[in-house]
Tab-separated table of C-alpha atoms in Angstrom:
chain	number	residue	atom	x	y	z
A	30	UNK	CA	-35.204	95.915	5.099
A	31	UNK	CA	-38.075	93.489	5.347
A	32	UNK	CA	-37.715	89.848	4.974
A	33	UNK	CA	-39.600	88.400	2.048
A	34	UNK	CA	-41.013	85.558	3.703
A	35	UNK	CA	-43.756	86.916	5.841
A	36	UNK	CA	-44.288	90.145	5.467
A	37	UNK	CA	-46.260	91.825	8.113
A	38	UNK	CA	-48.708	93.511	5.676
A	39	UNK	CA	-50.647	92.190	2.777
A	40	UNK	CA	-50.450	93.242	-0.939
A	41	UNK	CA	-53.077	93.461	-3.266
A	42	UNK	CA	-54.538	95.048	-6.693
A	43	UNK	CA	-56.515	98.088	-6.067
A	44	UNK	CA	-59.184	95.860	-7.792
A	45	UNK	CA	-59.252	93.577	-4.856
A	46	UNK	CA	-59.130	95.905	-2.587
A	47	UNK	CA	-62.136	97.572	-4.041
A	48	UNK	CA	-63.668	93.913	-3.522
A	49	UNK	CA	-63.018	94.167	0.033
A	50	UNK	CA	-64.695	97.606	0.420
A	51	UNK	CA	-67.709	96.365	-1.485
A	52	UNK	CA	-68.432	93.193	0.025
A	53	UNK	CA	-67.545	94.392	3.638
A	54	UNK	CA	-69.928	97.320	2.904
A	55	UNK	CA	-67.888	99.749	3.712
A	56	UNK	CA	-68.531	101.132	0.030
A	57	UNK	CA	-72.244	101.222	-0.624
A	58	UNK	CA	-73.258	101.531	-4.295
A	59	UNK	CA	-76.444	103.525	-5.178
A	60	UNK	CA	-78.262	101.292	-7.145
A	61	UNK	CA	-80.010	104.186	-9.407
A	62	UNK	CA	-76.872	105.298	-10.352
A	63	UNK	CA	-75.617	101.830	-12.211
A	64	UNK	CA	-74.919	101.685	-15.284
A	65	UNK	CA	-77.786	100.694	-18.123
A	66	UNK	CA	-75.445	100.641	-20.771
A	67	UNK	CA	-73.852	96.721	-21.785
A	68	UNK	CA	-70.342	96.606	-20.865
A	69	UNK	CA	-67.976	93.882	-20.793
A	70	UNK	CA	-64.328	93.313	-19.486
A	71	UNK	CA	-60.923	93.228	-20.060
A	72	UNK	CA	-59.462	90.497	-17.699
A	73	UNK	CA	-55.496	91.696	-17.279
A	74	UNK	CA	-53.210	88.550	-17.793
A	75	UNK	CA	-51.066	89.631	-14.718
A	76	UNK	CA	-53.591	89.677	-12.167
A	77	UNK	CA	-56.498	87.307	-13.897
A	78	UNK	CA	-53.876	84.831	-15.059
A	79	UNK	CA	-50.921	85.033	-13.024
A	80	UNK	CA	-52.839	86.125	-9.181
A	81	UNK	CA	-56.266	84.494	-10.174
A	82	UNK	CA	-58.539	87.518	-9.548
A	83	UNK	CA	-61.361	87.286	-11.842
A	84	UNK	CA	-63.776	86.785	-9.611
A	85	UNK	CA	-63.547	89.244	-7.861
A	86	UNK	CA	-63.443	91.509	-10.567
A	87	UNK	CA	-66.677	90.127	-11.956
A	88	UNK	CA	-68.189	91.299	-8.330
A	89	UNK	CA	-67.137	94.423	-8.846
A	90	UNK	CA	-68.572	95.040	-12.370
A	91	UNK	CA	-71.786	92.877	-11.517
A	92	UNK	CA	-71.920	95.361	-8.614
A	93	UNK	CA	-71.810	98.400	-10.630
A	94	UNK	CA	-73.235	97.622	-13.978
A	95	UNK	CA	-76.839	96.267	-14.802
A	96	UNK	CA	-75.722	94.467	-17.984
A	97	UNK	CA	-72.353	92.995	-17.933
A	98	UNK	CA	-71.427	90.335	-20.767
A	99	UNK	CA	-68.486	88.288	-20.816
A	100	UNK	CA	-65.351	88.279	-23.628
A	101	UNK	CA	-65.058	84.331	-25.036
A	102	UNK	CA	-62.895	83.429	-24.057
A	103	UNK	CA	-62.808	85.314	-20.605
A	104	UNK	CA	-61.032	84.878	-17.206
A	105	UNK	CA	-57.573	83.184	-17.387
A	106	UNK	CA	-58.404	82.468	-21.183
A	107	UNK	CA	-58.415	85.724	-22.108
A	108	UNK	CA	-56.411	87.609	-24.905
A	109	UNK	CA	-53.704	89.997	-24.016
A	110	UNK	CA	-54.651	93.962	-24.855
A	111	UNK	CA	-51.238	94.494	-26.680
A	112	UNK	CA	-49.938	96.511	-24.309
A	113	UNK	CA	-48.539	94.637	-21.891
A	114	UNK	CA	-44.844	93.540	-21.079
A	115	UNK	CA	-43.936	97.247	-21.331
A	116	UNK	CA	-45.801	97.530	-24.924
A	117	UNK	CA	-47.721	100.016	-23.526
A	118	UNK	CA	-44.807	102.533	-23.638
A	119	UNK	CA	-44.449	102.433	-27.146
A	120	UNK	CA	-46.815	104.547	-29.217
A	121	UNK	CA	-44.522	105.082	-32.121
A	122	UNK	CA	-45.277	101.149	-33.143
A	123	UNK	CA	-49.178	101.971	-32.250
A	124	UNK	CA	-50.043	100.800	-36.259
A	125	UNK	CA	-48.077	97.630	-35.652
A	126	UNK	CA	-49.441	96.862	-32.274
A	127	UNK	CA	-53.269	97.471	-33.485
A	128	UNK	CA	-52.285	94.693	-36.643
A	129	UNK	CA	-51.496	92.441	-33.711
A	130	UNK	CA	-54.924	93.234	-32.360
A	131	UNK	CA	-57.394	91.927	-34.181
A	132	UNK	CA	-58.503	89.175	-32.373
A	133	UNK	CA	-59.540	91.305	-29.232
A	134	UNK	CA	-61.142	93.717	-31.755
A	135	UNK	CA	-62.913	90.772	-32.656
A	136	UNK	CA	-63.679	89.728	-29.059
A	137	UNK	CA	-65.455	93.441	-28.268
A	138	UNK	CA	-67.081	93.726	-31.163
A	139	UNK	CA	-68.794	89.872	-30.290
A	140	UNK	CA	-70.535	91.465	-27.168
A	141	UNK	CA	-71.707	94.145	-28.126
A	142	UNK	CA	-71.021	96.124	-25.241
A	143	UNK	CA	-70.926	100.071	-25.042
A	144	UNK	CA	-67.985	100.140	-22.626
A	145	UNK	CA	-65.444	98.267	-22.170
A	146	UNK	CA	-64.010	98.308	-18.597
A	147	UNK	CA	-60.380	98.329	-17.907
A	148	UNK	CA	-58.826	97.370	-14.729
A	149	UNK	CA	-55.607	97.715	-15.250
A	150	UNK	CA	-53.503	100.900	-16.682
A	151	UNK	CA	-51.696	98.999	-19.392
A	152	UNK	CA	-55.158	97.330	-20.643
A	153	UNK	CA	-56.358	100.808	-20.761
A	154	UNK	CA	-53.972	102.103	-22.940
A	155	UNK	CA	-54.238	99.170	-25.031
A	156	UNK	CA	-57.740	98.936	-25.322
A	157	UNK	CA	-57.690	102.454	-26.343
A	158	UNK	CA	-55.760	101.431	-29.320
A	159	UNK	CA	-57.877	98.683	-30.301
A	160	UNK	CA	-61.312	100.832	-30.113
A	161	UNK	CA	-59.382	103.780	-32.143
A	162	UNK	CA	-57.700	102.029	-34.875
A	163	UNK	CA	-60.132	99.378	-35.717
A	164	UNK	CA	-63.184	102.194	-35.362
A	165	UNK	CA	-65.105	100.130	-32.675
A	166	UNK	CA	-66.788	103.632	-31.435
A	167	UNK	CA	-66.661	102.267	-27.991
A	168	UNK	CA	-65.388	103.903	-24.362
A	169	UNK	CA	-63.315	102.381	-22.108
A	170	UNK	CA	-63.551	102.994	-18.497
A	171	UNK	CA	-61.580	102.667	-15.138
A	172	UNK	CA	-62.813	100.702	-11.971
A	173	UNK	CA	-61.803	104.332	-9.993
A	174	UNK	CA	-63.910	106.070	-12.459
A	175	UNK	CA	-66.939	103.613	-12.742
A	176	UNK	CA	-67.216	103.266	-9.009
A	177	UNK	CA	-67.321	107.257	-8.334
A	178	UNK	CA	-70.103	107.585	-10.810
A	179	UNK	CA	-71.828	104.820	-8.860
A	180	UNK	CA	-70.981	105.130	-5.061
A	181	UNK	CA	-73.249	106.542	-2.814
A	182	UNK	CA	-71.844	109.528	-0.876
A	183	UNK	CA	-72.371	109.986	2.922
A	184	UNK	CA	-74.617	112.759	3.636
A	185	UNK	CA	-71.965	114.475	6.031
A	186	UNK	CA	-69.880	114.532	3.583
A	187	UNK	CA	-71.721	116.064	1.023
A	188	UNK	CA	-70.862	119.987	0.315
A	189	UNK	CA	-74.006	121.660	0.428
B	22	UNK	CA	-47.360	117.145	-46.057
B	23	UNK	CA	-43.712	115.927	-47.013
B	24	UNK	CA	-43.243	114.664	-43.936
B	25	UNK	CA	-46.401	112.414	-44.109
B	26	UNK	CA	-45.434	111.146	-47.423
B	27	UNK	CA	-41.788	109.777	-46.453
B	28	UNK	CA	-43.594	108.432	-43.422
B	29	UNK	CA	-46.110	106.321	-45.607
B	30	UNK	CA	-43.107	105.321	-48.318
B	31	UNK	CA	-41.294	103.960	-45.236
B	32	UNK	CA	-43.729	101.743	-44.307
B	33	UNK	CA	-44.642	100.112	-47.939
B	34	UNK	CA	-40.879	98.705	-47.500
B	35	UNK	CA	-40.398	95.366	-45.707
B	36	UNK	CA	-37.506	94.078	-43.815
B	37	UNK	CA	-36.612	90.882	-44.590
B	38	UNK	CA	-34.309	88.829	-41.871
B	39	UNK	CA	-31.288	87.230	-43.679
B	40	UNK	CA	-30.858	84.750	-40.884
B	41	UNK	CA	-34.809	83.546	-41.384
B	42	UNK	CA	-36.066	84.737	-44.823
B	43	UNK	CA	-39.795	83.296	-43.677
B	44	UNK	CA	-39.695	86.547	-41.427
B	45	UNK	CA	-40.684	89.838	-43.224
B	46	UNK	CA	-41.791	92.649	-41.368
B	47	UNK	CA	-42.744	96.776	-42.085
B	48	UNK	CA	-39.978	98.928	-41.602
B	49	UNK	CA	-40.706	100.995	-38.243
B	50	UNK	CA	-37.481	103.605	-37.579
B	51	UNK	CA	-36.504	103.478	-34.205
B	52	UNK	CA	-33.923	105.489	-32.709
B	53	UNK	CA	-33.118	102.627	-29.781
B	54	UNK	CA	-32.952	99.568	-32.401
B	55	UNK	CA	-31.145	101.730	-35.234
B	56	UNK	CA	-28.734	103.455	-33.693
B	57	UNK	CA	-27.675	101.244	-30.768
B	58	UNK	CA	-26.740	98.236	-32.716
B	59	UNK	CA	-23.920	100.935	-34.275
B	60	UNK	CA	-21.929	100.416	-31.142
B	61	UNK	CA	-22.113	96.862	-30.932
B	62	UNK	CA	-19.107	94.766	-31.392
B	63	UNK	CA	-19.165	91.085	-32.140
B	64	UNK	CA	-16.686	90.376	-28.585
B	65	UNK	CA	-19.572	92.694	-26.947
B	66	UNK	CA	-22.150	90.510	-28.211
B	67	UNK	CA	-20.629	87.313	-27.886
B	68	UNK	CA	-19.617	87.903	-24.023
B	69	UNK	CA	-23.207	89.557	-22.774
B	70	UNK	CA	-24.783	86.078	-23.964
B	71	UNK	CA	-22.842	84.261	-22.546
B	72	UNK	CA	-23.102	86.113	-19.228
B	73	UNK	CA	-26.394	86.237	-19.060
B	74	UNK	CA	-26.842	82.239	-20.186
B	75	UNK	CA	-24.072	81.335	-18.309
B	76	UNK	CA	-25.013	78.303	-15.958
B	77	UNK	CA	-29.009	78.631	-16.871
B	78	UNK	CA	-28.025	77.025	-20.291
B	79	UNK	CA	-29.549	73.783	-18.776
B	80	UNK	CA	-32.864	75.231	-18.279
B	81	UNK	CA	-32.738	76.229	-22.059
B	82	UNK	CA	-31.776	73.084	-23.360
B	83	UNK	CA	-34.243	71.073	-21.602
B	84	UNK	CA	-37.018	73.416	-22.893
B	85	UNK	CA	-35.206	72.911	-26.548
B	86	UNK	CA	-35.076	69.599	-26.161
B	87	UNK	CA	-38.549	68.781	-24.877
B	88	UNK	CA	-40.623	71.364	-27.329
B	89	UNK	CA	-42.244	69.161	-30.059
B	90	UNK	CA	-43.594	71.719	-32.106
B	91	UNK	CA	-47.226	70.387	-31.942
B	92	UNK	CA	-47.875	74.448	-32.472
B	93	UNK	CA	-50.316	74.981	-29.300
B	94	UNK	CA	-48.700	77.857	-28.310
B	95	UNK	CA	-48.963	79.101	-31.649
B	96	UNK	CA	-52.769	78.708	-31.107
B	97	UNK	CA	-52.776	80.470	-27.795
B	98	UNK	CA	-50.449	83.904	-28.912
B	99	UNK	CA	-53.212	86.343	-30.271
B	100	UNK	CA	-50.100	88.120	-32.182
B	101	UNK	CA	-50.170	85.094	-34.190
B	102	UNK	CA	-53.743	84.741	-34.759
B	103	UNK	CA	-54.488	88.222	-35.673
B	104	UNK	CA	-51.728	87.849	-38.121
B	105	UNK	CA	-53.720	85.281	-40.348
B	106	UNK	CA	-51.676	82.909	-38.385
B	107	UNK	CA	-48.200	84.005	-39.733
B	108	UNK	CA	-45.651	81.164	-38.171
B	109	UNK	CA	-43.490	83.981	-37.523
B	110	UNK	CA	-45.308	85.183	-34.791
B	111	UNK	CA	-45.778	82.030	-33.079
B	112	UNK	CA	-44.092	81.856	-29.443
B	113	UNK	CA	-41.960	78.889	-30.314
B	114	UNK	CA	-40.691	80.304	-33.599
B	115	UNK	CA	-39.678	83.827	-31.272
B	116	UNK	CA	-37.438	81.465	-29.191
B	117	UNK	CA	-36.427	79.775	-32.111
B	118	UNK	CA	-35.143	82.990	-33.846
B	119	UNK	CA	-33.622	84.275	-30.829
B	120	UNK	CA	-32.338	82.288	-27.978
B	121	UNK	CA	-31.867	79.178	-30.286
B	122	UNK	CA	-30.183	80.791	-32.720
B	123	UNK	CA	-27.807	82.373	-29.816
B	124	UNK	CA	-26.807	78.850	-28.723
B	125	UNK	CA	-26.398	76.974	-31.909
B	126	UNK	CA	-24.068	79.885	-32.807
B	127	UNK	CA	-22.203	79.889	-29.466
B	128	UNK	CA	-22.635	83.452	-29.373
B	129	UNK	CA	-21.553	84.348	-32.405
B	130	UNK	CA	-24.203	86.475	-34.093
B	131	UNK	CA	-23.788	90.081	-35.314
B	132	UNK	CA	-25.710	93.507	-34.557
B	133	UNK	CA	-28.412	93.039	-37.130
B	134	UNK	CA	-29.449	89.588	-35.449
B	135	UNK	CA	-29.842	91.577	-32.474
B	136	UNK	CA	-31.679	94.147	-33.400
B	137	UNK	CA	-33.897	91.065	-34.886
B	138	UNK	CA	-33.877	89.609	-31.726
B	139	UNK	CA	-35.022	93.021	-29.683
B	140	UNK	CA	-37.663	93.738	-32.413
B	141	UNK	CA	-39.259	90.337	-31.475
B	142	UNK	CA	-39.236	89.908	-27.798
B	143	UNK	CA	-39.529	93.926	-27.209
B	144	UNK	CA	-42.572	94.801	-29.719
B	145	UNK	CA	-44.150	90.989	-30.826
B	146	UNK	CA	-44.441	89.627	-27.236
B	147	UNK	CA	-46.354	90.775	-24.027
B	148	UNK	CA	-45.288	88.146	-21.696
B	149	UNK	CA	-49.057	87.380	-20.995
B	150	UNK	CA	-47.970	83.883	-20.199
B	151	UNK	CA	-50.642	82.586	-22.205
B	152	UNK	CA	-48.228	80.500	-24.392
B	153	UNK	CA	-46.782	78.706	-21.344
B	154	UNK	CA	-50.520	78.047	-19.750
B	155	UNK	CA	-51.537	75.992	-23.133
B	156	UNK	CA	-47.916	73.976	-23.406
B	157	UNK	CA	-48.932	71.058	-23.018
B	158	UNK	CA	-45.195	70.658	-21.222
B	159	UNK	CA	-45.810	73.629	-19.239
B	160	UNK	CA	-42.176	74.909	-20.655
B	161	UNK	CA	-41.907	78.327	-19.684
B	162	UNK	CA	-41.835	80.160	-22.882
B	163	UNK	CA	-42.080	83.396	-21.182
B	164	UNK	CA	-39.009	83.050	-19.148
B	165	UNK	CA	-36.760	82.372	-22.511
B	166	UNK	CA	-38.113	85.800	-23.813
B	167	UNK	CA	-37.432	87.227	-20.463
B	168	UNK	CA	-33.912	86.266	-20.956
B	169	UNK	CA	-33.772	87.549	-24.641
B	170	UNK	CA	-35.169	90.688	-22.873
B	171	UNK	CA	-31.993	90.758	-20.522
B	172	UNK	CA	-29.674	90.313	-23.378
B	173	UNK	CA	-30.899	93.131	-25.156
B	174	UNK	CA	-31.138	95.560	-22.497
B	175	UNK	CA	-27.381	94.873	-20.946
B	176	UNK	CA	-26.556	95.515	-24.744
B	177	UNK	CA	-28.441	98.921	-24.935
B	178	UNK	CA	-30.635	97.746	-27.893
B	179	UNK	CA	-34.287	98.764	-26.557
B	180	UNK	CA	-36.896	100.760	-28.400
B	181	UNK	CA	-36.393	104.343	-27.244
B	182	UNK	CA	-39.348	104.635	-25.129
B	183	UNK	CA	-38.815	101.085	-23.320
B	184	UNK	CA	-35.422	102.434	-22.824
B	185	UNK	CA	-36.616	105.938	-21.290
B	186	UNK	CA	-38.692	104.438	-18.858
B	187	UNK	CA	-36.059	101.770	-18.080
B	188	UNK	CA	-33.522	104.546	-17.701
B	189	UNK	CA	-36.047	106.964	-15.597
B	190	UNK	CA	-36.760	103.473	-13.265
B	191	UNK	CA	-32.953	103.453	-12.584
B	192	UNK	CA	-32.259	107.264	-11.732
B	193	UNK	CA	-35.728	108.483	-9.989
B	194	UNK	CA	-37.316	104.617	-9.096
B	195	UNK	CA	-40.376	105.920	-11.225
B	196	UNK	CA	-41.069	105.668	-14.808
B	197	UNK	CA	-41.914	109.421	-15.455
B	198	UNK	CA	-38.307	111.251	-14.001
B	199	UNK	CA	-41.082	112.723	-11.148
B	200	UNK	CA	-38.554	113.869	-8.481
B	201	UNK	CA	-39.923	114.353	-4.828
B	202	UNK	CA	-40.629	118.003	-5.008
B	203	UNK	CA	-43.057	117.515	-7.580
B	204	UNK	CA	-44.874	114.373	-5.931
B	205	UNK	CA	-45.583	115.939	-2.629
B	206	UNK	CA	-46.695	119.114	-5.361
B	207	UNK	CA	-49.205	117.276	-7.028
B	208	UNK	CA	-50.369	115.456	-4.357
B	209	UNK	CA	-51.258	118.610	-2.537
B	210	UNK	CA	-53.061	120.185	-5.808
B	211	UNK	CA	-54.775	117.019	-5.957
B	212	UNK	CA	-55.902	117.761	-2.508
B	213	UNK	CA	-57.200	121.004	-3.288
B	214	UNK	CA	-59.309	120.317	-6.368
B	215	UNK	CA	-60.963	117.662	-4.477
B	216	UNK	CA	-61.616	119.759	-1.744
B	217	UNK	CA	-64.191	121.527	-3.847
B	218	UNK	CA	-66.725	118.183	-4.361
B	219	UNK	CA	-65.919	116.491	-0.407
B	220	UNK	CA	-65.892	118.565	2.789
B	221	UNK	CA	-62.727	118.036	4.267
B	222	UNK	CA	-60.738	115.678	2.362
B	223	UNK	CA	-56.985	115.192	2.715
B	224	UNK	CA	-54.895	112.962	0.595
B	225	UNK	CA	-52.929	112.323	3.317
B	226	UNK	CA	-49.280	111.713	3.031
B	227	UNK	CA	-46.994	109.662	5.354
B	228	UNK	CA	-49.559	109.069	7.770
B	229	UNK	CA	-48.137	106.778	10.377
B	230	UNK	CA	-49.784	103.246	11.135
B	231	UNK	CA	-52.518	103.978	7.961
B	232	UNK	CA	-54.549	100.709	7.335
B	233	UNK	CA	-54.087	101.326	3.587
B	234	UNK	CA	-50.701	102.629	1.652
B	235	UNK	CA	-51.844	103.330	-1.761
B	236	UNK	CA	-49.289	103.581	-4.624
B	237	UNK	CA	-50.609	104.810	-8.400
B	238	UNK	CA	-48.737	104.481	-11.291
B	239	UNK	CA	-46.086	106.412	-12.428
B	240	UNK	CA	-47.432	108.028	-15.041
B	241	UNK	CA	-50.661	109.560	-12.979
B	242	UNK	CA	-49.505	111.956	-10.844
B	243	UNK	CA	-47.610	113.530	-14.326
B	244	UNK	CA	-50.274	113.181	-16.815
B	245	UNK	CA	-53.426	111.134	-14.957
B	246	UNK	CA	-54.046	113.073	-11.857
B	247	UNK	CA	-57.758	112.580	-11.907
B	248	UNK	CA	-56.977	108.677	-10.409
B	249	UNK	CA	-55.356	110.169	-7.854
B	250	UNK	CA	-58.670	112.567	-7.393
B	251	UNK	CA	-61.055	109.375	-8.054
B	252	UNK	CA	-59.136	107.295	-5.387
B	253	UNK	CA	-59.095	109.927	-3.077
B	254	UNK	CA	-62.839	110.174	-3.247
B	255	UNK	CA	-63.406	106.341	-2.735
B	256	UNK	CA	-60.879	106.048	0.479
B	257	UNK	CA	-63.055	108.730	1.592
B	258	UNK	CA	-66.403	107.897	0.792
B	259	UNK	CA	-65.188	104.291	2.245
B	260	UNK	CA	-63.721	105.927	5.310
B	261	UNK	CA	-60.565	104.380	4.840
B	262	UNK	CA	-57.555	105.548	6.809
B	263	UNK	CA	-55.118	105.486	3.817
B	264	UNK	CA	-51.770	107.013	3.018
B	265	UNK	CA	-49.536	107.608	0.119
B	266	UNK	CA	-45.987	107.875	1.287
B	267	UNK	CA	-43.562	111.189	0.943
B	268	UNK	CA	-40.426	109.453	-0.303
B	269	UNK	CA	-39.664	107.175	-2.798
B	270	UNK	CA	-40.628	104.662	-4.322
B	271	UNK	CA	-44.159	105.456	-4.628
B	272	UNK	CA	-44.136	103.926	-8.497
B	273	UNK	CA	-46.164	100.694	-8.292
B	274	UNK	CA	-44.634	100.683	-12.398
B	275	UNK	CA	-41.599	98.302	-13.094
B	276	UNK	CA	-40.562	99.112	-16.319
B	277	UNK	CA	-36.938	97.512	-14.827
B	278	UNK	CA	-39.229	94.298	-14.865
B	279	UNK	CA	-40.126	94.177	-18.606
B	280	UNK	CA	-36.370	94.717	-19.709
B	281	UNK	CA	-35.342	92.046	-16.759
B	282	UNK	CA	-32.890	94.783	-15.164
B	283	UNK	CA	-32.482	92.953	-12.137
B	284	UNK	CA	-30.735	95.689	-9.787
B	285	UNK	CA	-33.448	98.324	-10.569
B	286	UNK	CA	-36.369	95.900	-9.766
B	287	UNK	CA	-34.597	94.706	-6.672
B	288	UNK	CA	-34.438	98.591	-5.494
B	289	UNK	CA	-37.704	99.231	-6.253
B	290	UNK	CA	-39.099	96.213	-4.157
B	291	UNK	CA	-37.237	97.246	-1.484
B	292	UNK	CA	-38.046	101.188	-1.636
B	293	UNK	CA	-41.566	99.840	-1.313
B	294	UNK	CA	-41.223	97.851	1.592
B	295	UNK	CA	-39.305	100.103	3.517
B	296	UNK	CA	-41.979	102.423	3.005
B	297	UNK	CA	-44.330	100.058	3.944
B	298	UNK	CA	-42.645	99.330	7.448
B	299	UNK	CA	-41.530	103.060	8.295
B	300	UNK	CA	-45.459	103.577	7.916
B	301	UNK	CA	-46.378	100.701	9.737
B	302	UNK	CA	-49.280	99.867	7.558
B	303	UNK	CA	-52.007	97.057	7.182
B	304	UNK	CA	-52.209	96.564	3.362
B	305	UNK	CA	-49.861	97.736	0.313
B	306	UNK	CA	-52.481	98.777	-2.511
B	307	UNK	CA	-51.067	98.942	-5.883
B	308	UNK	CA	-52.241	100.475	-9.176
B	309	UNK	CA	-50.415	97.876	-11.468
């Protein structure tokens, strides 16, 4: 086994990583393919508030999306989705979850955004919650997924 | 139709706590509060507290003893603002009616208190640590809840599906009871449905000195395999050398974590790392 100490690899949040792709170019993002649509998003407490990533998750979005507008409050300040602390896991209290939701129902609704992006998979299923029960007629989205829509694909690896 | 019906009457009951008559609640049935408290014994109860308080009752007291109440936490739990500010919900009224309680009473509280206790720090609170950022103290709220968390889960009382995934952390090390045979299965399919949009793609697993080890989630190669499609394409598309590895653990997921089931998370660190240094990689990337 490893010691803890220093390990001899590092560990990150596929978010960051994605960071790393993006602003090392190694990713390129076609810039007709970003999104027109508002979005805003969902900062995740454990890696916003706990490993201080929101930055870097702005970069990605800001990357990505033409109109991206913030939660108040945003970053470290940011609400929970409900579904964290193994929450998520629990759909039979789904009714009593949303009731304990309101606020980032609130928070969406303020922005007006179309989509709401989720980096995390416990915000995700949370945030599906929230848009369902209190009708916000919104979609959520996943860095993976917004990032294939937008990448730009190199020719040789095209199938033609 | 019937079966809707009893589901609504249910609901228009309310629990009301007998130890705090302030908290009133729907009734939700759940199979891990309900049933589990049944084989609960007050020497059972009494002894697991104490265990698990032990010589951290120190820590406790000096967060008892330095809260003032001035209610900022209160302000910062968005359980307790959505909730037209019911005190109830507040973060120091959930340590209050739990670990508080535990020690004023030495121990000496029945099942229903702990079923209280579960329903609180298992479905009220998601440890977003936003409570103990705005304390003006900076006492760590969280960690009490965590240790509420403990007690409940060395007693069995969980909500079923925290339980589940608790129980499929301990046996398989991922949250979904995924065993091996099925991994390397779906990370092959995965491999051949992307194969249709990139030329050549492999999802490669156990590649040896990879820059990248990626690890999803439990739950997506059982019921999100498109992330591990999506991901695929982006390692590619990046020209990353990534790898996912062949044996376990490859769940990023720590259920073990939320119910504070210290052995389990302590395996699944270390079935990480291991994998991490038999591949000799670069950079552990995790989903969660």
């Amino acid at each position: 086994m490893l010691g803890y100490r220093e390990l001899p690899f590092e560990v990150m949040q596929t978010g960051e990583f994605y960071y790393e792709l993006l602003t090392s170019g190694r990713l390129k993002i076609d810039k007709s393919k970003k999104i027109k649509e508002p979005v805003t998003m969902q900062d995740p407490c454990n890696i916003i508030r706990r490993a201080g990533a929101a930055e870097k998750f702005r970069y990605i979005v800001n990357a990505t999306c033409e109109d991206f507008r913030d939660m108040k409050p945003n970053r470290e300040h940011n609400f929970c989705c409900n579904a964290g602390g193994g929450l998520a896991a629990l759909s039979n209290w789904a009714a009593h979850k949303a009731k304990g939701n309101r606020v980032k129902a609130e928070q969406i609704q303020a922005t007006g955004a179309k989509i709401v992006i989720t980096p995390c998979h416990n915000c995700s299923t949370g945030i599906k919650d929230v848009i369902k029960i209190w009708n916000l007629g919104l979609k959520n989205m996943f860095f993976d997924q917004l990032l294939v829509n937008t990448m730009e694909i190199p020719e040789e690896l095209k199938i033609v | 139709m019937a079966v809707k019906n009893a589901v609504k009457s249910a609901v228009k009951e309310k629990v009301i706590s007998k130890d705090f008559k302030e908290y009133i609640r729907d009734v939700n049935p759940d199979v891990g509060l309900d049933e589990t408290i049944k084989r609960l014994t007050p020497e059972k109860i009494e002894k697991t507290i104490k265990a698990v308080i032990g010589g951290r009752s120190s820590r406790i007291k000096a967060v008892m003893n330095t809260c003032i109440h001035c209610g900022l936490c209160a302000e910062a739990c968005q359980w307790y603002l959505s909730n037209d500010k019911d005190p109830t919900y507040a973060p120091v009224a959930k340590m209050r009616m739990t670990i508080w309680e535990m020690i004023k009473r030495n121990g000496k509280v029945d099942a229903e208190f702990i079923k209280q206790c579960a329903r609180i720090v298992f479905t009220e609170c998601n440890i977003c640590h936003r409570c103990s950022m705005y304390c003006p103290y900076g006492l760590d709220i969280t960690f009490i809840i965590g240790m509420v968390r403990r007690i409940c889960f060395l007693l069995g009382v969980i909500p079923q599906r925290q339980l589940d995934q608790a129980q499929a952390h301990i046996v398989t090390l991922n949250q979904v009871w995924l065993s091996q045979n099925d991994w390397l299965d779906v990370l092959q399919w995965q491999e051949e449905e992307v194969g249709a949009d990139f030329k050549d793609l492999r999802v490669p697993i156990d590649r040896d000195g990879a820059e990248v080890m990626w690890l999803p989630l439990g739950a997506e190669p059982k019921t999100g395999t498109y992330h591990i499609e999506r991901t695929a394409k982006i390692m590619y598309a990046a020209g990353v050398n990534w790898t996912l590895p062949s044996k376990d653990v490859w769940d990023s997921s720590s259920m073990s974590m939320f119910v504070r089931d210290f052995v389990t998370m302590q395996r699944i660190v270390r079935g990480l790392y291991d994998n991490a240094a038999r591949l000799r990689i670069k950079k552990m990337v995790l989903t969660e």
